[in-house]
Short mmCIF file of C-alpha atoms in Angstrom, two decimals:
data_model
loop_
_atom_site.label_atom_id
_atom_site.label_comp_id
_atom_site.label_asym_id
_atom_site.label_seq_id
_atom_site.Cartn_x
_atom_site.Cartn_y
_atom_site.Cartn_z
CA UNK Z 1 -30.94 17.43 -131.80
CA UNK Z 2 -28.46 14.52 -131.91
CA UNK Z 3 -25.53 13.47 -134.05
CA UNK Z 4 -25.09 9.93 -135.41
CA UNK Z 5 -21.57 9.05 -134.27
CA UNK Z 6 -19.79 5.82 -135.36
CA UNK Z 7 -17.89 3.95 -132.63
CA UNK Z 8 -14.69 1.93 -132.93
CA UNK Z 9 -16.56 -1.32 -133.58
CA UNK Z 10 -18.58 0.20 -136.39
CA UNK Z 11 -21.86 0.68 -134.55
CA UNK Z 12 -23.59 4.03 -134.60
CA UNK Z 13 -24.77 5.83 -131.47
CA UNK Z 14 -26.68 9.02 -130.92
CA UNK Z 15 -24.76 11.86 -129.27
CA UNK Z 16 -25.92 15.38 -128.40
CA UNK Z 17 -25.16 18.01 -130.98
CA UNK Z 18 -22.77 20.69 -129.72
CA UNK Z 19 -25.25 23.26 -131.04
CA UNK Z 20 -28.09 21.85 -128.92
CA UNK Z 21 -28.79 23.23 -125.42
CA UNK Z 22 -27.11 20.27 -123.61
CA UNK Z 23 -24.12 20.58 -125.92
CA UNK Z 24 -23.82 24.29 -125.31
CA UNK Z 25 -24.13 23.79 -121.57
CA UNK Z 26 -21.39 21.16 -121.64
CA UNK Z 27 -19.19 23.46 -123.71
CA UNK Z 28 -19.82 26.33 -121.28
CA UNK Z 29 -18.98 24.09 -118.30
CA UNK Z 30 -15.73 23.02 -119.92
CA UNK Z 31 -14.84 26.66 -120.56
CA UNK Z 32 -15.53 27.66 -116.95
CA UNK Z 33 -13.21 24.89 -115.72
CA UNK Z 34 -10.43 25.86 -118.13
CA UNK Z 35 -7.59 28.31 -117.50
CA UNK Z 36 -9.31 30.88 -119.69
CA UNK Z 37 -12.55 30.33 -117.77
CA UNK Z 38 -10.87 30.89 -114.41
CA UNK Z 39 -9.34 34.12 -115.66
CA UNK Z 40 -12.66 35.18 -117.16
CA UNK Z 41 -14.45 34.74 -113.83
CA UNK Z 42 -11.73 36.58 -111.93
CA UNK Z 43 -11.91 39.50 -114.36
CA UNK Z 44 -15.71 39.48 -114.17
CA UNK Z 45 -15.56 39.84 -110.40
CA UNK Z 46 -13.14 42.74 -110.84
CA UNK Z 47 -15.41 44.45 -113.39
CA UNK Z 48 -18.43 44.10 -111.08
CA UNK Z 49 -16.46 45.59 -108.19
CA UNK Z 50 -15.32 48.53 -110.34
CA UNK Z 51 -18.91 49.17 -111.38
CA UNK Z 52 -20.31 49.06 -107.84
CA UNK Z 53 -17.45 50.98 -106.22
CA UNK Z 54 -17.68 53.59 -108.96
CA UNK Z 55 -21.08 54.73 -107.68
CA UNK Z 56 -19.24 56.27 -104.77
CA UNK Z 57 -15.72 57.04 -105.96
CA UNK Z 58 -16.00 57.25 -109.75
CA UNK Z 59 -16.47 60.38 -111.83
CA UNK Z 60 -19.98 60.80 -110.50
CA UNK Z 61 -22.34 63.70 -111.10
CA UNK Z 62 -21.90 66.62 -108.77
CA UNK Z 63 -25.50 66.23 -107.73
CA UNK Z 64 -26.79 62.67 -108.04
CA UNK Z 65 -30.46 62.16 -107.11
CA UNK Z 66 -30.30 58.59 -108.44
CA UNK Z 67 -27.89 57.55 -105.68
CA UNK Z 68 -30.16 59.17 -103.14
CA UNK Z 69 -33.16 57.30 -104.52
CA UNK Z 70 -31.21 54.03 -104.28
CA UNK Z 71 -30.06 54.92 -100.74
CA UNK Z 72 -26.44 54.73 -101.89
CA UNK Z 73 -25.46 58.36 -101.41
CA UNK Z 74 -23.48 57.33 -98.31
CA UNK Z 75 -20.89 55.81 -100.69
CA UNK Z 76 -19.78 59.31 -101.67
CA UNK Z 77 -18.76 60.58 -98.25
CA UNK Z 78 -16.55 59.70 -95.28
CA UNK Z 79 -16.12 56.01 -94.58
CA UNK Z 80 -18.42 55.19 -97.50
CA UNK Z 81 -16.06 56.96 -99.90
CA UNK Z 82 -13.09 55.09 -98.44
CA UNK Z 83 -14.97 51.80 -98.85
CA UNK Z 84 -16.08 52.50 -102.42
CA UNK Z 85 -12.56 53.61 -103.38
CA UNK Z 86 -11.11 50.42 -101.94
CA UNK Z 87 -13.68 48.34 -103.84
CA UNK Z 88 -12.72 50.04 -107.13
CA UNK Z 89 -9.00 49.52 -106.61
CA UNK Z 90 -9.46 45.87 -105.61
CA UNK Z 91 -11.55 45.41 -108.75
CA UNK Z 92 -8.87 47.03 -110.90
CA UNK Z 93 -6.17 44.80 -109.40
CA UNK Z 94 -8.33 41.70 -109.94
CA UNK Z 95 -8.81 42.61 -113.59
CA UNK Z 96 -5.07 43.17 -114.01
CA UNK Z 97 -4.33 39.84 -112.31
CA UNK Z 98 -6.86 38.06 -114.53
CA UNK Z 99 -5.42 39.73 -117.63
CA UNK Z 100 -1.85 38.76 -116.78
CA UNK Z 101 -2.93 35.21 -115.94
CA UNK Z 102 -4.73 35.05 -119.26
CA UNK Z 103 -1.61 36.37 -121.00
CA UNK Z 104 0.53 33.66 -119.42
CA UNK Z 105 -1.85 31.02 -120.77
CA UNK Z 106 -2.01 32.70 -124.17
CA UNK Z 107 1.78 32.74 -124.42
CA UNK Z 108 1.74 29.05 -123.60
CA UNK Z 109 -0.70 28.36 -126.44
CA UNK Z 110 -3.44 27.17 -124.08
CA UNK Z 111 -5.93 29.93 -124.93
CA UNK Z 112 -7.41 30.44 -128.38
CA UNK Z 113 -8.68 33.52 -130.19
CA UNK Z 114 -12.19 32.13 -129.74
CA UNK Z 115 -11.72 31.93 -125.96
CA UNK Z 116 -10.55 35.54 -125.87
CA UNK Z 117 -13.46 36.73 -128.01
CA UNK Z 118 -15.82 35.13 -125.49
CA UNK Z 119 -14.11 36.84 -122.55
CA UNK Z 120 -14.35 40.37 -124.00
CA UNK Z 121 -18.14 40.72 -123.46
CA UNK Z 122 -17.88 38.99 -120.07
CA UNK Z 123 -15.49 41.68 -118.81
CA UNK Z 124 -17.20 44.52 -120.62
CA UNK Z 125 -20.85 43.90 -119.69
CA UNK Z 126 -20.71 45.04 -116.03
CA UNK Z 127 -18.99 48.30 -116.96
CA UNK Z 128 -21.82 49.23 -119.31
CA UNK Z 129 -23.75 50.11 -116.15
CA UNK Z 130 -20.95 52.04 -114.45
CA UNK Z 131 -20.65 55.76 -113.95
CA UNK Z 132 -17.79 57.27 -115.99
CA UNK Z 133 -14.58 55.93 -114.47
CA UNK Z 134 -11.18 57.66 -114.17
CA UNK Z 135 -12.34 60.61 -116.30
CA UNK Z 136 -15.15 63.15 -116.67
CA UNK Z 137 -14.78 63.41 -120.46
CA UNK Z 138 -18.17 61.76 -121.06
CA UNK Z 139 -19.88 64.82 -119.63
CA UNK Z 140 -17.91 67.04 -122.04
CA UNK Z 141 -19.01 64.88 -125.00
CA UNK Z 142 -22.65 65.27 -123.97
CA UNK Z 143 -22.33 69.01 -123.38
CA UNK Z 144 -20.67 69.51 -126.79
CA UNK Z 145 -23.40 67.45 -128.44
CA UNK Z 146 -26.01 69.59 -126.70
CA UNK Z 147 -24.35 72.70 -128.14
CA UNK Z 148 -24.90 71.40 -131.66
CA UNK Z 149 -28.42 70.30 -130.73
CA UNK Z 150 -29.30 73.75 -129.45
CA UNK Z 151 -27.95 75.67 -132.45
CA UNK Z 152 -24.47 76.60 -131.22
CA UNK Z 153 -21.23 75.91 -133.10
CA UNK Z 154 -19.12 73.70 -130.78
CA UNK Z 155 -16.02 74.83 -132.69
CA UNK Z 156 -16.67 78.44 -131.76
CA UNK Z 157 -17.96 78.28 -128.19
CA UNK Z 158 -17.44 75.99 -125.20
CA UNK Z 159 -20.13 74.27 -123.10
CA UNK Z 160 -20.30 77.37 -120.88
CA UNK Z 161 -22.41 79.02 -123.61
CA UNK Z 162 -25.23 76.54 -122.94
CA UNK Z 163 -25.94 76.45 -119.17
CA UNK Z 164 -27.81 73.50 -117.74
CA UNK Z 165 -27.44 70.14 -116.03
CA UNK Z 166 -24.97 68.89 -118.64
CA UNK Z 167 -22.68 71.87 -118.12
CA UNK Z 168 -22.80 71.39 -114.35
CA UNK Z 169 -20.94 68.09 -114.66
CA UNK Z 170 -18.24 69.12 -117.15
CA UNK Z 171 -14.76 69.35 -115.67
CA UNK Z 172 -13.97 73.00 -114.90
CA UNK Z 173 -10.94 73.04 -117.18
CA UNK Z 174 -13.07 72.18 -120.25
CA UNK Z 175 -16.13 74.41 -119.74
CA UNK Z 176 -14.72 77.18 -121.95
CA UNK Z 177 -12.84 74.93 -124.38
CA UNK Z 178 -14.21 74.45 -127.89
CA UNK Z 179 -14.69 70.90 -129.17
CA UNK Z 180 -11.46 69.21 -130.39
CA UNK Z 181 -13.34 66.30 -131.99
CA UNK Z 182 -14.51 65.64 -135.52
CA UNK Z 183 -18.03 66.09 -136.93
CA UNK Z 184 -19.07 62.46 -136.40
CA UNK Z 185 -18.26 62.72 -132.69
CA UNK Z 186 -20.43 65.84 -132.52
CA UNK Z 187 -23.23 64.16 -134.47
CA UNK Z 188 -23.22 61.27 -132.00
CA UNK Z 189 -23.43 63.71 -129.11
CA UNK Z 190 -26.19 65.65 -130.82
CA UNK Z 191 -28.21 62.51 -131.52
CA UNK Z 192 -27.83 61.21 -127.98
CA UNK Z 193 -28.81 64.47 -126.29
CA UNK Z 194 -31.73 64.83 -128.70
CA UNK Z 195 -33.00 61.45 -127.49
CA UNK Z 196 -32.17 61.74 -123.78
CA UNK Z 197 -32.42 65.49 -123.33
CA UNK Z 198 -30.41 66.61 -120.30
CA UNK Z 199 -30.71 63.22 -118.58
CA UNK Z 200 -27.07 62.63 -117.68
CA UNK Z 201 -27.48 58.97 -116.73
CA UNK Z 202 -29.33 57.97 -119.90
CA UNK Z 203 -26.98 60.08 -122.01
CA UNK Z 204 -23.90 58.44 -120.50
CA UNK Z 205 -25.28 54.93 -121.02
CA UNK Z 206 -26.22 55.63 -124.62
CA UNK Z 207 -22.87 57.30 -125.27
CA UNK Z 208 -21.08 54.21 -123.99
CA UNK Z 209 -23.10 52.04 -126.35
CA UNK Z 210 -21.88 54.13 -129.30
CA UNK Z 211 -18.33 53.13 -128.38
CA UNK Z 212 -19.09 49.41 -128.69
CA UNK Z 213 -18.81 49.35 -132.52
CA UNK Z 214 -15.20 50.46 -132.03
CA UNK Z 215 -14.63 47.55 -129.66
CA UNK Z 216 -16.22 45.16 -132.17
CA UNK Z 217 -14.04 46.53 -134.99
CA UNK Z 218 -10.91 46.01 -132.87
CA UNK Z 219 -11.99 42.43 -132.12
CA UNK Z 220 -12.44 41.85 -135.85
CA UNK Z 221 -9.35 43.67 -137.08
CA UNK Z 222 -6.56 42.83 -134.64
CA UNK Z 223 -6.35 39.06 -135.26
CA UNK Z 224 -6.35 39.74 -139.01
CA UNK Z 225 -3.75 42.48 -138.62
CA UNK Z 226 -1.52 40.07 -136.69
CA UNK Z 227 -1.80 37.44 -139.42
CA UNK Z 228 -0.85 40.02 -142.05
CA UNK Z 229 2.14 41.33 -140.05
CA UNK Z 230 3.46 37.99 -138.78
CA UNK Z 231 2.22 38.40 -135.23
CA UNK Z 232 0.16 36.12 -133.00
CA UNK Z 233 -3.61 36.75 -133.36
CA UNK Z 234 -4.37 35.60 -129.82
CA UNK Z 235 -1.60 37.76 -128.32
CA UNK Z 236 -2.84 40.75 -130.35
CA UNK Z 237 -6.37 40.36 -129.02
CA UNK Z 238 -5.17 39.83 -125.46
CA UNK Z 239 -2.76 42.79 -125.51
CA UNK Z 240 -4.86 45.48 -127.19
CA UNK Z 241 -8.47 44.56 -126.41
CA UNK Z 242 -8.59 42.71 -123.09
CA UNK Z 243 -5.97 45.01 -121.60
CA UNK Z 244 -7.54 46.68 -118.50
CA UNK Z 245 -6.03 49.98 -119.66
CA UNK Z 246 -8.26 49.69 -122.74
CA UNK Z 247 -11.45 48.24 -121.25
CA UNK Z 248 -11.53 50.25 -118.01
CA UNK Z 249 -10.50 53.56 -119.55
CA UNK Z 250 -12.14 53.38 -122.98
CA UNK Z 251 -15.34 51.53 -122.05
CA UNK Z 252 -15.57 52.34 -118.34
CA UNK Z 253 -14.27 55.85 -118.92
CA UNK Z 254 -16.42 56.36 -122.04
CA UNK Z 255 -13.68 57.71 -124.32
CA UNK Z 256 -14.17 58.16 -128.06
CA UNK Z 257 -10.68 56.65 -128.49
CA UNK Z 258 -12.50 53.31 -128.50
CA UNK Z 259 -14.35 54.23 -131.66
CA UNK Z 260 -11.37 55.97 -133.26
CA UNK Z 261 -8.91 53.12 -132.58
CA UNK Z 262 -11.35 50.50 -133.86
CA UNK Z 263 -11.90 52.42 -137.09
CA UNK Z 264 -8.17 53.08 -137.55
CA UNK Z 265 -7.11 49.44 -137.07
CA UNK Z 266 -9.96 48.20 -139.27
CA UNK Z 267 -8.95 50.64 -142.00
CA UNK Z 268 -5.29 49.58 -141.83
CA UNK Z 269 -6.34 45.93 -142.03
CA UNK Z 270 -8.52 46.57 -145.08
CA UNK Z 271 -5.73 48.41 -146.91
CA UNK Z 272 -3.28 45.59 -146.18
CA UNK Z 273 -5.91 43.26 -147.63
CA UNK Z 274 -5.84 45.37 -150.83
CA UNK Z 275 -9.24 46.94 -150.22
CA UNK Z 276 -7.73 50.38 -150.45
CA UNK Z 277 -10.73 52.61 -151.01
CA UNK Z 278 -12.74 50.93 -148.26
CA UNK Z 279 -9.80 51.06 -145.86
CA UNK Z 280 -9.09 54.75 -146.39
CA UNK Z 281 -12.81 55.53 -146.11
CA UNK Z 282 -12.95 53.72 -142.75
CA UNK Z 283 -9.89 55.61 -141.48
CA UNK Z 284 -11.50 58.86 -142.69
CA UNK Z 285 -14.53 58.06 -140.54
CA UNK Z 286 -12.09 57.57 -137.65
CA UNK Z 287 -10.59 61.00 -138.32
CA UNK Z 288 -14.11 62.44 -138.24
CA UNK Z 289 -14.31 61.06 -134.71
CA UNK Z 290 -10.85 62.07 -133.52
CA UNK Z 291 -8.05 63.56 -135.59
CA UNK Z 292 -5.32 61.17 -134.47
CA UNK Z 293 -6.54 58.42 -136.81
CA UNK Z 294 -5.33 60.63 -139.67
CA UNK Z 295 -1.70 59.78 -138.84
CA UNK Z 296 -2.24 56.46 -140.62
CA UNK Z 297 -3.33 57.97 -143.94
CA UNK Z 298 0.06 59.04 -145.41
CA UNK Z 299 1.49 55.60 -144.65
CA UNK Z 300 -1.48 53.87 -146.24
CA UNK Z 301 -0.59 55.66 -149.49
CA UNK Z 302 2.76 53.80 -149.49
CA UNK Z 303 0.94 50.47 -149.07
CA UNK Z 304 -1.42 51.28 -151.93
CA UNK Z 305 1.53 52.24 -154.14
CA UNK Z 306 3.33 48.97 -153.36
CA UNK Z 307 0.22 46.94 -154.17
CA UNK Z 308 -0.28 48.79 -157.46
CA UNK Z 309 3.33 48.26 -158.44
CA UNK Z 310 3.20 44.55 -157.56
CA UNK Z 311 -0.06 44.08 -159.46
CA UNK Z 312 1.43 45.66 -162.58
CA UNK Z 313 4.41 43.32 -162.41
CA UNK Z 314 2.15 40.30 -161.88
CA UNK Z 315 0.14 41.27 -164.97
CA UNK Z 316 3.30 41.70 -167.03
CA UNK Z 317 2.97 45.47 -167.26
CA UNK Z 318 5.63 48.08 -166.62
CA UNK Z 319 4.76 49.87 -163.37
CA UNK Z 320 4.27 53.60 -163.53
CA UNK Z 321 7.14 55.78 -162.35
CA UNK Z 322 7.34 56.52 -158.61
CA UNK Z 323 6.19 60.13 -158.98
CA UNK Z 324 3.25 59.27 -161.24
CA UNK Z 325 2.26 56.32 -159.06
CA UNK Z 326 2.43 58.42 -155.91
CA UNK Z 327 0.38 61.19 -157.51
CA UNK Z 328 -2.30 58.74 -158.60
CA UNK Z 329 -2.62 56.83 -155.32
CA UNK Z 330 -2.24 59.87 -153.08
CA UNK Z 331 -4.77 61.75 -155.17
CA UNK Z 332 -7.27 58.90 -155.03
CA UNK Z 333 -6.72 58.50 -151.28
CA UNK Z 334 -7.19 62.21 -150.66
CA UNK Z 335 -10.37 62.22 -152.74
CA UNK Z 336 -11.83 59.37 -150.68
CA UNK Z 337 -10.85 61.04 -147.42
CA UNK Z 338 -12.14 64.46 -148.48
CA UNK Z 339 -15.43 63.01 -149.67
CA UNK Z 340 -16.09 61.17 -146.40
CA UNK Z 341 -15.02 64.06 -144.22
CA UNK Z 342 -16.89 66.67 -146.22
CA UNK Z 343 -20.07 64.59 -146.07
CA UNK Z 344 -19.78 64.24 -142.28
CA UNK Z 345 -19.12 67.97 -141.87
CA UNK Z 346 -22.04 68.85 -144.14
CA UNK Z 347 -24.44 66.64 -142.21
CA UNK Z 348 -23.23 68.11 -138.90
CA UNK Z 349 -23.35 71.63 -140.31
CA UNK Z 350 -19.87 72.49 -139.05
CA UNK Z 351 -16.54 73.41 -140.58
CA UNK Z 352 -13.00 72.44 -139.64
CA UNK Z 353 -12.73 74.64 -136.56
CA UNK Z 354 -11.87 71.58 -134.50
CA UNK Z 355 -8.30 71.78 -135.83
CA UNK Z 356 -7.67 74.96 -133.85
CA UNK Z 357 -9.27 73.42 -130.76
CA UNK Z 358 -6.68 70.63 -130.70
CA UNK Z 359 -4.37 72.97 -128.82
CA UNK Z 360 -6.80 72.86 -125.89
CA UNK Z 361 -4.98 69.79 -124.56
CA UNK Z 362 -2.17 72.15 -123.55
CA UNK Z 363 -4.21 72.85 -120.43
CA UNK Z 364 -3.25 69.37 -119.20
CA UNK Z 365 -0.02 69.27 -117.24
CA UNK Z 366 1.28 65.92 -115.99
CA UNK Z 367 4.36 63.72 -116.07
CA UNK Z 368 3.13 61.57 -118.96
CA UNK Z 369 4.56 63.81 -121.71
CA UNK Z 370 8.24 64.53 -122.35
CA UNK Z 371 7.85 68.35 -122.56
CA UNK Z 372 6.33 68.41 -119.08
CA UNK Z 373 9.01 66.12 -117.68
CA UNK Z 374 11.72 68.36 -119.15
CA UNK Z 375 10.08 71.49 -117.74
CA UNK Z 376 9.76 69.97 -114.29
CA UNK Z 377 13.38 68.80 -114.29
CA UNK Z 378 14.62 72.23 -115.35
CA UNK Z 379 12.55 74.20 -112.85
CA UNK Z 380 13.18 71.84 -109.92
CA UNK Z 381 16.88 71.65 -110.67
CA UNK Z 382 17.53 75.37 -111.23
CA UNK Z 383 14.77 77.26 -109.39
CA UNK Z 384 17.05 78.03 -106.42
CA UNK Z 385 19.56 79.74 -108.73
CA UNK Z 386 17.46 81.18 -111.55
CA UNK Z 387 14.01 81.67 -110.04
CA UNK Z 388 12.42 80.05 -113.09
CA UNK Z 389 8.79 78.96 -112.80
CA UNK Z 390 7.10 76.12 -114.64
CA UNK Z 391 4.94 78.09 -117.12
CA UNK Z 392 7.65 79.88 -119.15
CA UNK Z 393 9.91 76.84 -119.18
CA UNK Z 394 7.02 74.66 -120.29
CA UNK Z 395 6.40 76.94 -123.27
CA UNK Z 396 9.99 76.46 -124.39
CA UNK Z 397 10.06 72.68 -123.88
CA UNK Z 398 6.75 72.26 -125.70
CA UNK Z 399 8.04 74.32 -128.62
CA UNK Z 400 11.25 72.28 -128.82
CA UNK Z 401 9.36 69.01 -128.70
CA UNK Z 402 6.88 70.25 -131.34
CA UNK Z 403 9.75 71.01 -133.71
CA UNK Z 404 11.32 67.63 -132.98
CA UNK Z 405 7.97 65.89 -133.53
CA UNK Z 406 7.45 67.55 -136.91
CA UNK Z 407 10.90 66.44 -138.05
CA UNK Z 408 10.39 62.90 -136.74
CA UNK Z 409 7.03 62.50 -138.48
CA UNK Z 410 8.46 63.57 -141.85
CA UNK Z 411 11.50 61.32 -141.44
CA UNK Z 412 9.45 58.30 -140.32
CA UNK Z 413 7.00 58.71 -143.20
CA UNK Z 414 9.84 58.75 -145.73
CA UNK Z 415 11.92 56.08 -144.00
CA UNK Z 416 9.19 53.43 -143.66
CA UNK Z 417 7.97 53.18 -147.24
CA UNK Z 418 9.58 50.04 -148.68
CA UNK Z 419 7.11 47.31 -147.69
CA UNK Z 420 3.56 47.20 -146.28
CA UNK Z 421 4.91 45.88 -143.01
CA UNK Z 422 7.37 48.77 -142.81
CA UNK Z 423 4.58 51.26 -143.48
CA UNK Z 424 2.52 49.90 -140.57
CA UNK Z 425 5.64 50.03 -138.41
CA UNK Z 426 5.93 53.68 -139.43
CA UNK Z 427 2.38 54.30 -138.18
CA UNK Z 428 3.38 52.76 -134.86
CA UNK Z 429 6.53 54.87 -134.52
CA UNK Z 430 4.62 58.02 -135.45
CA UNK Z 431 1.91 57.36 -132.86
CA UNK Z 432 4.48 56.71 -130.13
CA UNK Z 433 6.29 59.93 -131.02
CA UNK Z 434 3.04 61.89 -130.85
CA UNK Z 435 2.08 60.50 -127.45
CA UNK Z 436 5.53 61.15 -125.98
CA UNK Z 437 6.27 64.55 -127.54
CA UNK Z 438 2.83 66.17 -127.54
CA UNK Z 439 2.16 69.02 -125.10
CA UNK Z 440 0.06 66.69 -122.94
CA UNK Z 441 -0.76 63.01 -122.65
CA UNK Z 442 -3.30 60.97 -120.72
CA UNK Z 443 -3.18 57.23 -119.91
CA UNK Z 444 -5.73 56.23 -122.54
CA UNK Z 445 -3.71 57.95 -125.29
CA UNK Z 446 -1.38 54.95 -125.17
CA UNK Z 447 -4.18 52.81 -126.58
CA UNK Z 448 -3.43 54.38 -129.99
CA UNK Z 449 0.04 52.87 -130.56
CA UNK Z 450 -0.82 49.77 -128.52
CA UNK Z 451 -3.47 48.71 -131.04
CA UNK Z 452 -1.00 48.92 -133.93
CA UNK Z 453 1.87 47.33 -132.00
CA UNK Z 454 -0.30 44.31 -131.16
CA UNK Z 455 -0.13 43.12 -134.76
CA UNK Z 456 3.63 42.55 -134.71
CA UNK Z 457 5.50 39.55 -133.36
CA UNK Z 458 7.05 40.53 -130.04
CA UNK Z 459 9.49 38.89 -127.68
CA UNK Z 460 8.40 37.88 -124.20
CA UNK Z 461 10.58 40.65 -122.78
CA UNK Z 462 8.78 43.25 -124.91
CA UNK Z 463 5.42 41.91 -123.78
CA UNK Z 464 6.56 42.12 -120.16
CA UNK Z 465 7.49 45.77 -120.66
CA UNK Z 466 4.10 46.49 -122.22
CA UNK Z 467 2.32 44.70 -119.37
CA UNK Z 468 4.24 46.75 -116.82
CA UNK Z 469 3.61 50.01 -118.69
CA UNK Z 470 -0.10 49.27 -119.15
CA UNK Z 471 -0.47 48.42 -115.47
CA UNK Z 472 1.35 51.56 -114.35
CA UNK Z 473 -0.72 53.79 -116.64
CA UNK Z 474 -3.90 52.13 -115.37
CA UNK Z 475 -3.01 52.87 -111.76
CA UNK Z 476 -1.65 56.44 -111.82
CA UNK Z 477 -5.04 58.15 -112.11
CA UNK Z 478 -7.74 58.20 -109.43
CA UNK Z 479 -11.21 56.69 -110.05
CA UNK Z 480 -12.74 60.19 -110.00
CA UNK Z 481 -10.43 61.33 -112.81
CA UNK Z 482 -7.93 63.23 -110.70
CA UNK Z 483 -4.19 62.74 -111.27
CA UNK Z 484 -2.20 60.62 -108.84
CA UNK Z 485 1.17 61.36 -110.45
CA UNK Z 486 2.04 64.05 -107.93
CA UNK Z 487 1.49 61.82 -104.89
CA UNK Z 488 4.70 59.88 -104.26
CA UNK Z 489 3.17 56.94 -102.34
CA UNK Z 490 0.61 56.50 -105.13
CA UNK Z 491 3.33 56.45 -107.80
CA UNK Z 492 5.49 54.03 -105.80
CA UNK Z 493 2.60 51.62 -105.26
CA UNK Z 494 1.69 51.82 -108.96
CA UNK Z 495 5.31 51.12 -109.89
CA UNK Z 496 5.49 48.14 -107.53
CA UNK Z 497 2.28 46.70 -108.97
CA UNK Z 498 3.57 47.24 -112.52
CA UNK Z 499 6.80 45.35 -111.81
CA UNK Z 500 4.88 42.47 -110.21
CA UNK Z 501 2.46 42.33 -113.16
CA UNK Z 502 5.33 42.28 -115.67
CA UNK Z 503 7.10 39.45 -113.86
CA UNK Z 504 3.83 37.55 -113.44
CA UNK Z 505 3.61 37.18 -117.20
CA UNK Z 506 6.37 34.58 -117.07
CA UNK Z 507 6.12 33.24 -113.53
CA UNK Z 508 3.17 32.28 -111.36
CA UNK Z 509 4.77 33.53 -108.14
CA UNK Z 510 7.00 36.55 -108.88
CA UNK Z 511 7.32 37.49 -105.20
CA UNK Z 512 8.21 33.88 -104.27
CA UNK Z 513 5.58 33.86 -101.58
CA UNK Z 514 4.97 30.14 -102.01
CA UNK Z 515 8.60 29.28 -101.38
CA UNK Z 516 8.63 31.45 -98.26
CA UNK Z 517 5.47 29.77 -96.96
CA UNK Z 518 6.75 26.29 -97.77
CA UNK Z 519 10.04 27.08 -96.04
CA UNK Z 520 8.18 28.28 -92.97
CA UNK Z 521 6.03 25.15 -92.90
CA UNK Z 522 9.08 22.93 -93.30
CA UNK Z 523 11.01 24.64 -90.49
CA UNK Z 524 10.43 22.80 -87.16
CA UNK Z 525 9.79 24.63 -83.91
CA UNK Z 526 13.07 23.31 -82.46
CA UNK Z 527 16.48 24.16 -83.90
CA UNK Z 528 17.39 21.97 -86.80
CA UNK Z 529 20.19 19.44 -86.37
CA UNK Z 530 22.63 19.47 -89.22
CA UNK Z 531 24.15 16.13 -90.07
CA UNK Z 532 27.89 16.02 -90.37
CA UNK Z 533 29.73 13.77 -92.75
#
């Protein structure tokens, strides 16, 4: 197909249509040669390396006949394990480098939202074939789904009640833990294990595919959220979707946060766009995946109230009083939420027992949560004098932080109620408080507030801090899901990489290696003669 294009002298010539195969090839070639294209290729190489290296050092099955059939079982042991681990870490660093490089171009206005939307599937596609990376949670999802499939109540018993291949791969700490996820998460697990049976590989692949709608929702919602909140749509997409912390952990690690975050951000965007019922219904679906999406609901009531009040004024009507308006909007919002959640629970045939299972995260102990940090500081600093051990101190610090969190959530909800933008800022503050003050935190938990924060306009310094934090969180866990926070060299290397990544957002050569090399090349072999005046 060709286009009739007029030239400067008025003649008309035929030119290839951009939608035709030659036009698309030319457009693809131009993209590959662009800054965004270079970063896309670098990140693709990193994603491929993570996928391949993961077969040896990722969160692999405890017994993996597939690797043996492919003659790759040597990657799991000895020098093969060292090699596969190195390949994963090099891939992670390449993806971080590509992401930071892409961020530098995005800040400079040289990369568009369209470019970034193209890069997302390029970086994601290789990881669709990976074993679970940096976490074994995927095996827990499958085992919990199999419980529902086989007639057990996942809110009453843990995977240990249903022995089999799926149970064999669940992390030991979660075998007796009841499911802390909503009915839709269980329905997904039930459907997948009904299709794949106890085939762990097929189940993992299909489970990862169910997370892709969450990725698509984030890609749709975040640019719109940024436009509504005064942020930069391209920066929002780069920060909260292409971030290696998000793609490697949520897609590579197969975490249902991907689905929950996508639903939450889409729901917030719809409510800001005055589609209140649809927005709250979407967030309710997110809650039925993972409870944390529910933090947005009380703040969305404020936005609905503000819109109703403004509409009444625009129509020349007297707005209802604050109490009456709150009762009406909160009641309608609760009815929508209850209807969606009740329907999901009815279909799954379960109750609300998952609320009590949320406390199961207390089994996690690491330096990513403030209560744990406080307990470690107290026990390390006073153990010689008091003989205190971590467990009793941790109980106290977790209780104190729980009380503080409850007070903060109430205050933030009341404080951020004046404008829609303030209400979304309240959601952000609440999510940050939950991640920091909860009994336990994991790196991918930070994807919750990151998605909301991406919609706001941020200074370059703030973006540098977020780049450094994202990089550090990405690097402090091992590819097999074990924690690297208690290995000092690991933490120091992660911190060094985080600082370099943060500085690289604003400078091409943060370590000034080019200047050192140029100085060395300019220095002659013989002593330099300094001219005197």
